[in-house]
Amino acid sequence: MSNQAKIGNVLCESLINATNNDKNIFAITSDSRGSASLAPFVEKFPDQIIEMGIAEQNSVTVASGLAHSGKRPFVFSPAAFLTMRSIEQVKVDVTYSNSNVKLIGISGGNSYSVLGATHHSLQDLAITRALPNLQVYMPADQHQARSLMAYLATSDHPAYVRIGKVALPDVYQTDDAAFDSPGKANLIKDYGNDAALISAGETLNATLEAAQNLHEQNINVKVIDLVSIKPIDSATLNVIADQVDNIITVEEHSKIGGLGSAVSEVLAPRGDTKINIIGFPDEPVIAGSQADVFKYYNMDANGIANAVKKQVEGR
Amino acid sequence: MDTKSLELKAAEMRLATWKMIYQAKTGHTGSDLSCADILVALYHQVLKQTPETFSDPDRDRYIQSKGHAVEILYNVLADRGYFPKSDLVSYSQFNSPYIGHPTNHINGIEMNTGSLGHGLGLSVGIALAGKINHRDYHVYTLMGDGEQAEGSVWEAAMAAGNYHLDNLTAIIDHNRLQISGPTTQVMNSEPLAEKYVAFGFDVVEINGNNMSELVETLSSPNPTKKPRLILADTIKGRGISFAEGKANWHHKVPTEDEFNQGVNELELTIGGLKNE
């Protein structure tokens, strides 16, 4: 098995596997089958894909109608449109009506980079996790994506999954190790108790690299993969907070309302943990490749490591 | 039921709704009265659905897109036995499931609505599933004419036409009034018939407060291979003289005097229908 994969391709393979077992599964697209890497699915199951045209709102509403009739729709659309243009449909038709709709936000975060803010989804976690009855996930590698999809294909619960565009290196060795269940985080590196770094999705690799670099400088941290942004693993977060005084969260999202906020909401009542949120500032995002933009905002491995050092050393 | 019995039923539902709104001091009075005949025709004569078959996969579906007219829906459902009429005493009270817009916590209500512009899209999904599953149920949805300003209505209409959903009937309660005034003045969505024809619908225009026209049209087969749009010409506030055709009765609660006068008028109507 290759040691890196595009998550979109993995979701497509997983959807094919799930559809082999359950013909109630449907892919709903908004002229997005190409961007969503669904070509193999379309080839194998041409009758299991429903094209809604460039109409993200209606895609979500129609999916809800399908779910009401026993189907298991997976709506694939760019995360920016799926979670902003369609958010009222997500709120009313999916979460409020408790419809079994899976929302797959493709090319999330800053994936579309120089296409500009219209195509960025840097507020999607804030808005989706505030909706009652919606699970929110960010898979970090192919193993996790596969395992998560296996769960989603049989779950009756509404969920939003945000993925990116580029190939991601493996974090896990097996599918089983990557995703346990909703609301279960993974401690994936444990060098020591100087700090804990918490991330999910595409920033997990830079976070791991930062932890490795820090270890070489004798700063020993833990790395937690949150994966399930909601429900959140409060138990694991509290165990970690028992062991460390410093927590640094890393996310491809605005600093407002995302993963760092979610972690803070759990740990703030303790009053014993210093939390620093690394993410996009509350300002228009600079143009550039995703890698350059991450570096600019100190969200690459070097930037993360520097932030950790500063916090641990009390500077 | 014959036409006269259905008309009597509609008048009784108007009276029950009028009383419920007065008691709770909230409700979309004019909107309820406008579509009372449509709901009675659907639930007593058209929908292949009963309280006993509400979870049957072959049942006809009804989605009330203009969710604010929920008080008349509650009364029609209670009268048909979906839940006890006594439940409606709690309408709009603390912790009651009978709130001001439909939710699927209530037996007989398929999906949650209230935010306008959702019902047609939900119905498209249900109709598509019917085609995929080779089930011959029919989906009905009721929209308002003010609601036609919602862009999502037209996304859904485009999809319904695109997929030739002849198992879908959309009804517009065309009373020409919305909360701020005449629909043609607030945001002119006319000509609605021509627009829906252009979106691939078979359009039928009827008097939406005429029971025989409603039953005949809603019951007639649709051989067109197109979704059907029934433009139901109605009168907002229908059945109570001083509320008819008045935009301010959209969600007005009657005063005591108005309440009593309305009760008298509806009881006279009911008495007249019983004596015919």
Coordinates of C-alpha atoms in Angstrom, one line a residue:
Chain A
M1 CA 0.0 0.0 0.0
S2 CA 1.3 3.4 -0.9
N3 CA 2.4 5.6 2.0
Q4 CA 0.4 8.6 0.7
A5 CA -3.0 9.1 -0.9
K6 CA -5.5 11.7 -1.9
I7 CA -8.3 11.5 0.5
G8 CA -10.9 12.2 -2.3
N9 CA -9.7 9.0 -4.1
V10 CA -9.9 7.0 -0.9
L11 CA -13.5 8.3 -0.2
C12 CA -14.5 7.2 -3.7
E13 CA -13.0 3.7 -3.3
S14 CA -14.7 3.5 0.1
L15 CA -18.0 4.6 -1.3
I16 CA -17.7 1.9 -4.0
N17 CA -17.1 -0.7 -1.4
A18 CA -20.0 0.5 0.7
T19 CA -22.3 0.6 -2.3
N20 CA -21.4 -3.0 -3.2
N21 CA -23.1 -3.9 0.0
D22 CA -25.9 -1.3 0.1
K23 CA -27.6 -0.1 -3.0
N24 CA -29.3 2.6 -0.9
I25 CA -26.1 4.6 -1.0
F26 CA -26.2 7.5 -3.5
A27 CA -23.7 10.2 -4.4
I28 CA -25.2 13.6 -4.9
T29 CA -23.2 16.1 -6.8
S30 CA -23.4 19.7 -7.7
D31 CA -21.4 19.6 -11.0
S32 CA -18.7 18.4 -8.7
R33 CA -18.1 14.7 -9.6
G34 CA -14.7 15.5 -11.1
S35 CA -13.5 17.7 -8.3
A36 CA -14.8 15.0 -5.9
S37 CA -12.7 12.3 -7.7
L38 CA -15.9 10.2 -8.2
A39 CA -15.1 9.0 -11.7
P40 CA -14.6 5.4 -10.7
F41 CA -17.8 5.4 -8.7
V42 CA -19.7 6.9 -11.7
E43 CA -18.3 4.2 -13.9
K44 CA -19.2 1.4 -11.5
F45 CA -22.6 2.7 -10.4
P46 CA -23.9 5.1 -13.0
D47 CA -27.4 4.8 -11.5
Q48 CA -26.3 5.6 -8.0
I49 CA -25.2 9.2 -8.7
I50 CA -27.7 12.0 -8.8
E51 CA -26.5 15.2 -10.5
M52 CA -28.1 18.4 -9.1
G53 CA -26.3 20.9 -11.2
I54 CA -24.6 23.9 -9.7
A55 CA -27.2 24.2 -6.9
E56 CA -25.7 23.3 -3.6
Q57 CA -28.7 24.3 -1.6
N58 CA -31.0 22.1 -3.5
S59 CA -28.4 19.3 -3.4
V60 CA -28.7 19.2 0.4
T61 CA -32.5 19.5 0.4
V62 CA -33.0 16.8 -2.2
A63 CA -30.6 14.6 -0.3
S64 CA -32.7 15.0 2.8
G65 CA -35.8 14.0 0.8
L66 CA -33.9 10.9 -0.5
A67 CA -32.9 10.1 3.1
H68 CA -36.4 10.4 4.3
S69 CA -37.3 7.7 1.7
G70 CA -34.6 5.3 3.0
K71 CA -31.7 6.3 0.9
R72 CA -28.2 7.0 2.2
P73 CA -27.1 10.1 0.3
F74 CA -23.5 11.4 0.4
V75 CA -23.4 15.0 -0.9
F76 CA -20.1 15.8 -2.5
S77 CA -19.5 19.5 -3.0
P78 CA -16.7 22.0 -2.3
A79 CA -16.6 22.6 1.4
A80 CA -16.9 26.4 1.0
F81 CA -20.3 26.1 -0.8
L82 CA -21.6 23.1 1.1
T83 CA -21.2 24.7 4.5
M84 CA -21.9 28.4 3.7
R85 CA -24.3 28.6 0.8
S86 CA -26.2 25.5 1.9
I87 CA -25.9 26.0 5.7
E88 CA -29.6 26.7 6.2
Q89 CA -30.5 23.5 4.3
V90 CA -28.0 21.7 6.5
K91 CA -29.6 23.2 9.6
V92 CA -33.3 22.7 8.6
D93 CA -33.4 19.7 6.3
V94 CA -30.5 17.6 7.7
T95 CA -29.9 18.3 11.4
Y96 CA -33.3 19.6 12.5
S97 CA -35.2 16.9 10.6
N98 CA -32.5 14.4 11.6
S99 CA -32.0 13.2 8.0
N100 CA -29.4 10.6 7.3
V101 CA -27.3 12.8 5.0
K102 CA -23.6 12.7 4.9
L103 CA -22.0 16.0 3.7
I104 CA -18.6 15.6 2.2
G105 CA -16.9 18.9 1.9
I106 CA -14.2 18.6 -0.7
S107 CA -11.2 20.9 -1.3
G108 CA -11.7 22.3 2.2
G109 CA -9.8 24.8 4.2
N110 CA -7.2 26.7 2.0
S111 CA -7.0 23.9 -0.6
Y112 CA -8.1 26.1 -3.4
S113 CA -5.4 28.6 -2.4
V114 CA -5.0 31.2 -5.1
L115 CA -8.6 30.8 -6.3
G116 CA -9.4 33.1 -3.4
A117 CA -11.7 33.5 -0.4
T118 CA -14.8 32.6 -2.4
H119 CA -13.4 29.1 -2.5
H120 CA -11.8 28.8 0.9
S121 CA -13.7 27.2 3.8
L122 CA -12.0 28.6 6.9
Q123 CA -15.1 28.9 8.9
D124 CA -16.8 25.6 8.2
L125 CA -15.9 23.9 11.5
A126 CA -17.3 26.9 13.4
I127 CA -20.6 26.8 11.7
T128 CA -21.1 23.1 11.4
R129 CA -20.1 22.1 14.9
A130 CA -22.6 24.7 16.3
L131 CA -25.5 22.8 14.7
P132 CA -27.1 20.3 17.1
N133 CA -27.2 16.7 15.8
L134 CA -24.3 17.1 13.3
Q135 CA -21.1 15.1 13.6
V136 CA -18.0 16.8 12.2
Y137 CA -14.9 14.9 11.1
M138 CA -11.5 15.7 9.6
P139 CA -9.6 12.6 8.4
A140 CA -5.9 12.9 8.3
D141 CA -4.8 10.1 6.1
Q142 CA -6.1 7.3 3.9
H143 CA -6.4 4.8 6.7
Q144 CA -8.5 7.2 8.7
A145 CA -10.6 8.1 5.7
R146 CA -11.3 4.5 4.9
S147 CA -12.2 3.6 8.4
L148 CA -14.4 6.7 8.8
M149 CA -16.2 6.0 5.6
A150 CA -16.9 2.4 6.7
Y151 CA -18.5 3.8 9.8
L152 CA -20.5 6.5 7.9
A153 CA -21.8 4.0 5.4
T154 CA -23.7 2.2 8.1
S155 CA -24.4 5.1 10.5
D156 CA -27.8 6.7 10.5
H157 CA -26.4 10.0 11.9
P158 CA -26.0 13.2 10.0
A159 CA -22.4 14.1 9.5
Y160 CA -20.0 16.6 7.8
V161 CA -16.6 15.5 6.7
R162 CA -14.0 18.0 5.6
I163 CA -11.2 16.9 3.3
G164 CA -8.5 18.6 1.3
K165 CA -7.1 18.2 -2.2
V166 CA -3.5 17.2 -2.0
A167 CA -2.2 13.7 -1.2
L168 CA -1.5 13.2 2.5
P169 CA 1.2 10.9 3.9
D170 CA 0.1 8.1 6.1
V171 CA -0.1 8.8 9.8
Y172 CA -1.4 5.4 10.7
Q173 CA -0.3 1.9 9.8
T174 CA -3.8 0.4 9.7
D175 CA -7.4 1.4 9.2
D176 CA -8.4 0.0 12.6
A177 CA -5.9 2.2 14.4
A178 CA -6.9 5.3 12.6
F179 CA -10.6 5.7 13.6
D180 CA -12.3 4.1 16.5
S181 CA -15.7 5.7 16.8
P182 CA -17.4 9.1 17.0
G183 CA -15.9 11.3 19.8
K184 CA -12.7 9.2 20.1
A185 CA -9.4 11.0 19.6
N186 CA -6.0 9.2 19.1
L187 CA -2.8 9.9 21.0
I188 CA -0.4 9.3 18.2
K189 CA 2.9 10.5 19.6
D190 CA 4.0 10.6 23.2
Y191 CA 7.5 12.1 23.7
G192 CA 6.7 13.6 27.1
N193 CA 4.7 16.1 29.1
D194 CA 6.2 19.4 28.1
A195 CA 3.1 20.2 26.0
A196 CA 0.4 18.5 24.0
L197 CA -0.3 19.4 20.4
I198 CA -3.8 18.7 19.1
S199 CA -4.7 18.8 15.5
A200 CA -6.8 17.0 12.8
G201 CA -6.9 16.7 9.1
E202 CA -4.3 18.2 6.8
T203 CA -2.3 20.0 9.5
L204 CA -1.7 16.8 11.5
N205 CA 1.5 16.0 9.5
A206 CA 3.1 19.4 10.1
T207 CA 2.1 19.0 13.8
L208 CA 3.9 15.6 13.9
E209 CA 6.9 17.0 12.2
A210 CA 7.0 19.8 14.7
A211 CA 6.8 17.3 17.5
Q212 CA 9.7 15.4 16.1
N213 CA 11.8 18.5 15.6
L214 CA 11.0 19.6 19.2
H215 CA 12.0 16.2 20.5
E216 CA 15.4 16.6 18.8
Q217 CA 15.7 19.9 20.8
N218 CA 14.8 18.1 24.0
I219 CA 11.3 19.5 24.2
N220 CA 9.0 16.5 24.5
V221 CA 5.4 16.7 23.6
K222 CA 2.4 14.6 22.9
V223 CA 0.4 14.7 19.7
I224 CA -3.3 14.1 19.6
D225 CA -5.3 13.5 16.5
L226 CA -8.8 14.8 17.3
V227 CA -10.3 13.6 14.1
S228 CA -13.9 13.8 15.5
I229 CA -14.3 17.5 16.0
K230 CA -17.8 16.8 17.2
P231 CA -18.6 14.9 19.2
I232 CA -15.4 15.8 20.9
D233 CA -13.4 13.4 23.1
S234 CA -13.6 15.3 26.4
A235 CA -12.4 12.3 28.4
T236 CA -9.1 12.1 26.5
L237 CA -8.6 15.9 26.5
N238 CA -9.0 15.9 30.3
V239 CA -6.6 13.0 30.7
I240 CA -4.1 15.0 28.6
A241 CA -4.7 18.1 30.5
D242 CA -4.0 16.2 33.8
Q243 CA -0.5 15.5 32.3
V244 CA 0.5 18.8 30.7
D245 CA 0.2 22.5 31.4
N246 CA 0.6 23.6 27.8
I247 CA -1.7 22.8 24.9
I248 CA -1.2 24.0 21.4
T249 CA -3.9 23.4 18.8
V250 CA -3.3 23.5 15.1
E251 CA -6.0 23.7 12.4
E252 CA -6.6 24.8 8.8
H253 CA -9.4 27.1 9.9
S254 CA -10.0 30.5 11.3
K255 CA -8.8 30.8 14.9
I256 CA -12.4 31.6 15.7
G257 CA -14.7 28.8 16.4
G258 CA -12.8 25.8 15.1
L259 CA -10.8 23.0 16.6
G260 CA -8.9 25.2 19.0
S261 CA -12.2 26.7 20.2
A262 CA -13.7 23.3 20.7
V263 CA -10.7 22.1 22.8
S264 CA -10.9 25.3 24.8
E265 CA -14.6 24.9 25.5
V266 CA -13.8 21.5 27.1
L267 CA -10.7 22.6 29.0
A268 CA -11.4 26.2 30.0
P269 CA -13.4 25.3 33.1
R270 CA -10.4 23.5 34.5
G271 CA -8.4 26.7 34.7
D272 CA -5.1 24.9 34.8
T273 CA -4.2 24.6 31.2
K274 CA -2.7 27.2 28.9
I275 CA -4.1 26.9 25.4
N276 CA -2.6 28.5 22.3
I277 CA -4.6 28.3 19.1
I278 CA -2.7 28.1 15.8
G279 CA -4.9 28.8 12.8
F280 CA -5.8 31.5 10.3
P281 CA -6.0 35.0 11.7
D282 CA -9.3 37.0 11.5
E283 CA -8.3 38.8 8.3
P284 CA -8.4 38.2 4.5
V285 CA -6.0 35.3 3.7
I286 CA -3.0 36.1 1.6
A287 CA -2.7 34.7 -1.9
G288 CA -0.3 31.8 -2.5
S289 CA 0.1 28.1 -2.7
Q290 CA -1.2 26.2 0.3
A291 CA 2.3 25.5 1.5
D292 CA 3.4 29.1 1.2
V293 CA 0.3 30.3 2.9
F294 CA 0.9 27.9 5.8
K295 CA 4.4 29.1 6.2
Y296 CA 3.4 32.7 6.1
Y297 CA 1.0 32.2 8.9
N298 CA 3.5 30.1 10.9
M299 CA 1.3 27.0 10.5
D300 CA 4.0 24.9 9.0
A301 CA 6.2 22.5 11.1
N302 CA 8.7 25.3 11.8
G303 CA 6.1 27.8 12.8
I304 CA 4.3 25.3 15.0
A305 CA 7.6 24.3 16.7
N306 CA 8.5 27.9 17.4
A307 CA 5.1 28.6 18.9
V308 CA 5.5 25.5 21.2
K309 CA 9.0 26.6 22.3
K310 CA 7.7 30.1 23.1
Q311 CA 4.9 28.7 25.2
V312 CA 6.8 26.0 27.0
E313 CA 9.7 28.4 27.7
G314 CA 7.2 31.0 28.9
R315 CA 8.3 33.6 26.5
Chain B
M1 CA -66.9 11.9 1.0
D2 CA -69.1 14.0 -1.3
T3 CA -68.4 17.6 -2.1
K4 CA -70.8 19.0 0.4
S5 CA -69.4 16.9 3.2
L6 CA -65.9 18.0 2.3
E7 CA -67.0 21.7 2.3
L8 CA -68.6 21.1 5.7
K9 CA -65.4 19.5 6.9
A10 CA -63.4 22.5 5.7
A11 CA -65.7 24.9 7.5
E12 CA -65.3 22.9 10.7
M13 CA -61.6 22.9 10.3
R14 CA -61.6 26.7 9.9
L15 CA -63.7 27.0 13.1
A16 CA -61.4 24.7 15.1
T17 CA -58.3 26.6 13.8
W18 CA -59.9 30.0 14.5
K19 CA -60.6 28.9 18.1
M20 CA -57.1 27.4 18.5
I21 CA -55.4 30.6 17.4
Y22 CA -57.6 32.7 19.6
Q23 CA -56.9 30.5 22.6
A24 CA -53.2 30.4 22.1
K25 CA -53.0 34.1 21.0
T26 CA -50.7 33.2 18.1
G27 CA -51.0 31.7 14.6
H28 CA -51.0 32.5 10.9
T29 CA -54.7 33.0 10.7
G30 CA -55.1 34.3 7.1
S31 CA -52.7 31.7 5.7
D32 CA -54.6 28.9 7.5
L33 CA -58.0 29.9 6.3
S34 CA -56.7 30.4 2.7
C35 CA -55.5 26.8 2.3
A36 CA -58.2 25.0 4.5
D37 CA -60.0 23.6 1.4
I38 CA -56.7 22.3 -0.1
L39 CA -55.8 20.4 3.0
V40 CA -59.3 18.9 3.5
A41 CA -59.3 17.8 -0.2
L42 CA -55.9 16.2 0.2
Y43 CA -56.4 14.4 3.5
H44 CA -60.0 13.3 3.0
Q45 CA -60.1 12.5 -0.7
V46 CA -56.7 12.5 -2.4
L47 CA -53.8 11.2 -0.3
K48 CA -53.3 7.5 -0.2
Q49 CA -52.4 7.7 3.4
T50 CA -54.1 7.1 6.8
P51 CA -52.8 7.2 10.3
E52 CA -52.4 3.4 10.1
T53 CA -50.4 3.6 6.9
F54 CA -48.3 6.6 7.8
S55 CA -45.1 4.5 7.9
D56 CA -46.0 2.5 4.9
P57 CA -43.3 3.0 2.2
D58 CA -46.1 3.1 -0.5
R59 CA -48.0 5.9 1.2
D60 CA -48.5 9.2 -0.6
R61 CA -46.5 12.0 1.0
Y62 CA -47.5 15.5 1.8
I63 CA -44.9 18.2 2.6
Q64 CA -46.2 21.5 3.8
S65 CA -43.6 24.0 2.4
K66 CA -45.6 27.0 3.7
G67 CA -45.1 25.7 7.2
H68 CA -46.5 28.7 8.9
A69 CA -50.0 27.5 8.1
V70 CA -49.5 24.8 10.6
E71 CA -52.6 25.4 12.7
I72 CA -54.9 24.2 9.9
L73 CA -52.6 21.2 9.3
Y74 CA -52.7 20.3 13.0
N75 CA -56.5 20.4 13.0
V76 CA -56.9 18.4 9.8
L77 CA -54.4 15.7 11.1
A78 CA -56.1 15.5 14.5
D79 CA -59.5 15.2 12.8
R80 CA -58.2 12.4 10.7
G81 CA -57.0 10.6 13.8
Y82 CA -53.2 11.0 13.5
F83 CA -53.2 12.2 17.2
P84 CA -55.9 13.0 19.7
K85 CA -57.6 16.4 19.2
S86 CA -57.1 17.0 22.9
D87 CA -53.3 17.2 22.2
L88 CA -53.9 20.6 20.5
V89 CA -54.8 22.2 23.8
S90 CA -51.0 22.5 24.3
Y91 CA -50.5 24.3 21.0
S92 CA -47.7 26.9 21.4
Q93 CA -47.5 26.2 25.2
F94 CA -44.2 25.6 27.0
N95 CA -42.5 22.3 26.0
S96 CA -45.4 21.4 23.6
P97 CA -44.4 19.5 20.4
Y98 CA -47.2 21.5 18.7
I99 CA -45.2 24.5 17.8
G100 CA -45.7 27.2 15.2
H101 CA -44.2 25.3 12.3
P102 CA -44.5 21.6 11.4
T103 CA -42.0 19.1 12.9
N104 CA -41.6 15.4 12.4
H105 CA -42.1 14.9 16.1
I106 CA -45.8 15.0 15.3
N107 CA -47.4 11.9 13.9
G108 CA -48.5 12.6 10.3
I109 CA -45.9 15.2 9.6
E110 CA -43.2 13.9 7.3
M111 CA -40.5 16.6 7.6
N112 CA -39.7 19.8 9.4
T113 CA -40.5 22.9 7.5
G114 CA -41.0 26.6 8.4
S115 CA -38.2 28.3 6.6
L116 CA -39.7 28.9 3.2
G117 CA -38.3 27.5 0.0
H118 CA -37.5 24.0 1.2
G119 CA -40.7 21.9 0.6
L120 CA -40.3 21.6 -3.2
G121 CA -36.7 20.4 -2.9
L122 CA -37.6 17.9 -0.2
S123 CA -40.4 16.7 -2.5
V124 CA -38.0 16.3 -5.4
G125 CA -35.8 14.0 -3.2
I126 CA -38.8 12.0 -2.1
A127 CA -40.2 11.8 -5.7
L128 CA -36.7 10.7 -7.0
A129 CA -36.6 8.0 -4.4
G130 CA -40.0 6.8 -5.5
K131 CA -38.8 6.5 -9.1
I132 CA -35.6 4.7 -8.0
N133 CA -37.5 2.3 -5.8
H134 CA -40.2 1.8 -8.4
R135 CA -42.9 2.7 -5.9
D136 CA -46.0 4.4 -7.3
Y137 CA -46.6 6.8 -4.4
H138 CA -47.3 10.5 -5.2
V139 CA -45.7 13.5 -3.4
Y140 CA -47.7 16.7 -2.8
T141 CA -46.3 19.9 -1.5
L142 CA -48.0 23.2 -0.7
M143 CA -46.2 26.4 -1.2
G144 CA -47.2 30.0 -0.7
D145 CA -47.1 32.6 -3.5
G146 CA -44.9 34.9 -1.4
E147 CA -42.6 32.0 -1.0
Q148 CA -41.9 32.0 -4.8
A149 CA -39.4 34.8 -4.2
E150 CA -37.1 32.2 -2.5
G151 CA -34.3 31.2 -5.0
S152 CA -34.3 27.6 -3.7
V153 CA -37.8 27.1 -5.0
W154 CA -36.4 27.6 -8.5
E155 CA -33.4 25.3 -8.0
A156 CA -35.9 22.6 -7.0
A157 CA -38.3 23.4 -9.8
M158 CA -35.4 23.1 -12.3
A159 CA -34.6 19.7 -10.8
A160 CA -38.2 18.5 -10.9
G161 CA -38.5 19.4 -14.5
N162 CA -35.1 18.0 -15.4
Y163 CA -36.0 14.6 -13.9
H164 CA -39.5 14.6 -15.3
L165 CA -41.0 13.9 -11.8
D166 CA -44.6 13.2 -12.8
N167 CA -45.1 11.7 -9.3
L168 CA -44.8 15.2 -7.8
T169 CA -47.6 17.7 -7.5
A170 CA -46.8 21.2 -6.2
I171 CA -49.6 23.4 -5.2
I172 CA -49.3 27.1 -4.8
D173 CA -51.8 28.7 -2.4
H174 CA -52.2 31.7 -4.7
N175 CA -53.9 34.2 -2.5
R176 CA -51.8 37.1 -3.8
L177 CA -51.0 38.5 -0.4
Q178 CA -48.0 38.2 1.9
I179 CA -47.1 39.7 5.2
S180 CA -46.2 43.1 3.8
G181 CA -48.9 43.4 1.2
P182 CA -49.8 42.2 -2.3
T183 CA -47.2 39.8 -3.8
T184 CA -47.1 41.8 -7.0
Q185 CA -45.9 44.8 -5.0
V186 CA -43.6 43.2 -2.5
M187 CA -41.7 41.1 -5.1
N188 CA -43.6 40.3 -8.3
S189 CA -43.2 36.6 -9.1
E190 CA -45.8 36.6 -11.8
P191 CA -46.5 35.2 -14.3
L192 CA -46.2 32.0 -12.2
A193 CA -48.0 29.8 -14.6
E194 CA -45.6 30.7 -17.5
K195 CA -42.6 30.4 -15.3
Y196 CA -43.5 26.9 -14.2
V197 CA -44.3 25.9 -17.7
A198 CA -40.8 27.1 -18.7
F199 CA -39.3 25.0 -15.9
G200 CA -40.9 21.9 -17.3
F201 CA -44.1 21.6 -15.3
D202 CA -47.6 20.8 -16.4
V203 CA -49.5 23.7 -15.0
V204 CA -53.2 23.6 -14.0
E205 CA -55.0 26.8 -12.8
I206 CA -58.0 26.2 -10.5
N207 CA -60.1 27.9 -7.9
G208 CA -58.3 26.7 -4.7
N209 CA -61.3 27.4 -2.5
N210 CA -63.6 25.3 -4.7
M211 CA -63.8 21.8 -3.3
S212 CA -65.0 20.1 -6.4
E213 CA -62.3 21.7 -8.6
L214 CA -59.7 20.8 -6.0
V215 CA -60.7 17.1 -5.7
E216 CA -61.1 16.7 -9.4
T217 CA -57.7 18.2 -10.3
L218 CA -55.8 16.7 -7.4
S219 CA -57.3 13.2 -8.2
S220 CA -56.8 13.3 -11.9
P221 CA -54.0 11.2 -13.4
N222 CA -51.0 13.0 -14.8
P223 CA -50.1 11.5 -18.2
T224 CA -47.7 14.4 -19.1
K225 CA -44.4 12.9 -17.9
K226 CA -43.9 16.2 -16.2
P227 CA -44.2 17.4 -12.6
R228 CA -47.5 19.1 -12.1
L229 CA -48.1 22.6 -10.7
I230 CA -51.5 23.5 -9.4
L231 CA -51.9 27.2 -9.3
A232 CA -54.7 27.4 -6.7
D233 CA -56.4 30.7 -6.8
T234 CA -57.5 31.4 -3.2
I235 CA -58.6 34.1 -0.8
K236 CA -56.5 34.9 2.2
G237 CA -58.6 34.7 5.3
R238 CA -61.3 32.8 3.4
G239 CA -64.4 32.1 5.4
I240 CA -64.4 35.1 7.7
S241 CA -65.7 38.2 6.0
F242 CA -63.5 40.8 7.7
A243 CA -60.3 38.8 7.3
E244 CA -60.8 37.9 3.6
G245 CA -58.3 39.5 1.3
K246 CA -56.5 41.4 4.1
A247 CA -52.7 41.1 4.3
N248 CA -52.8 42.2 7.9
W249 CA -54.6 39.0 8.8
H250 CA -51.5 37.0 7.8
H251 CA -50.7 36.3 11.4
K252 CA -53.2 38.5 13.2
V253 CA -54.9 37.1 16.3
P254 CA -58.6 38.1 16.6
T255 CA -59.8 40.4 19.4
E256 CA -62.6 39.1 21.5
D257 CA -65.2 40.9 19.4
E258 CA -63.6 39.6 16.2
F259 CA -63.4 36.2 17.6
N260 CA -67.1 36.0 18.5
Q261 CA -68.1 37.5 15.1
G262 CA -65.8 34.9 13.3
V263 CA -67.3 32.1 15.3
N264 CA -70.8 33.3 14.4
E265 CA -70.0 33.5 10.7
L266 CA -68.4 30.0 10.6
E267 CA -71.2 28.5 12.6
L268 CA -73.7 30.0 10.2
T269 CA -71.7 28.5 7.3
I270 CA -71.6 25.1 9.0
G271 CA -75.3 25.3 9.8
G272 CA -76.1 26.2 6.2
L273 CA -74.0 23.3 4.8
K274 CA -75.7 20.9 7.3
N275 CA -79.1 22.0 6.1
E276 CA -78.4 21.7 2.4

